[in-house]
């Protein structure tokens, strides 16, 4: 369950399809904390989660004989909650919120309240404790073996930062030519889009209303910001074209990877598919007839955050530092509910060839045979 299936979607796009990506983070973190003596067998671990980390932490606690308490997002559905409870976790779930920002703030307040009431709890702090990077070295080993000797571009939701950073950092330490493309929603403080609000945004886990210390901004080469409808287009398109049922963060990354891969065919693009699509069934996949055609969507290319604009923007980040705490958030601008057409300048504006080159640097030729291909549903499994 921990290791992903590596599915070839095209000559230079490979999807790392997880059932629950954060099993790597939770198992690695809990194992390390036990080895250090930071936590003891029988102790209760607590954290806030929008879903997949909660399940991963419950599994890790179940394996290592620890208790688990989850402060769950309003987005955690009945199926997820049932799994948590069967694994022995206790669950505090937030009531419905107007937006995920309020939901996240409520969860953090509740965790702090629990810590004050029960001093013996250990707060896992998945947003801030770098121990969550450790488990992803095993994921990096898998990618290094499956895709050797080719220039890689990793495409994934930023979220807490540990999955993308925890994969790319060890690969770069080994001398691999790896570029990192981060995906963000509008309304997240992590990479400066907090001035926008997306009324339909339910892309839990890829952005944040608060600073995450685990996000290392200087690891990222390029940033893409997408609204809900573009993420939905990517998720529905992934199911329609490749029979892969995955969540909205995977859909957003898939859309980004398709655009990037068409422009840079010599690089192998590894898409991080964090989870399945089950929790989005009603609010996304049941609306599949509304989905935009991903093949005609293009981003607005920008050179600075002042030019950031929905529904999809891309910027060469160039591994720069960024201090969220010193950034003054502008007044929020709503993302339009009505999706623009493919010919809209917001969607398809190309700024210049120089900017395009800056978004992702070409590095040698990729061996498209690095992953064995099967004919089933246009997918393959990496060997």
Tab-separated table of N, CA and C in Angstrom, residues 98 164-165 206 319:
chain	number	residue	atom	x	y	z
A	98	UNK	N	-17.294	28.077	5.527
A	98	UNK	CA	-17.486	28.842	4.295
A	98	UNK	C	-16.338	28.619	3.329
A	164	UNK	N	7.008	16.766	-2.022
A	164	UNK	CA	7.814	17.200	-3.169
A	164	UNK	C	9.268	17.425	-2.756
A	165	UNK	N	9.455	18.127	-1.636
A	165	UNK	CA	10.810	18.382	-1.171
A	165	UNK	C	11.523	17.118	-0.742
A	206	UNK	N	-3.403	21.141	-0.775
A	206	UNK	CA	-2.349	21.606	-1.682
A	206	UNK	C	-1.940	23.046	-1.419
A	319	UNK	N	14.163	28.723	-7.728
A	319	UNK	CA	14.718	28.309	-6.429
A	319	UNK	C	15.013	29.489	-5.505
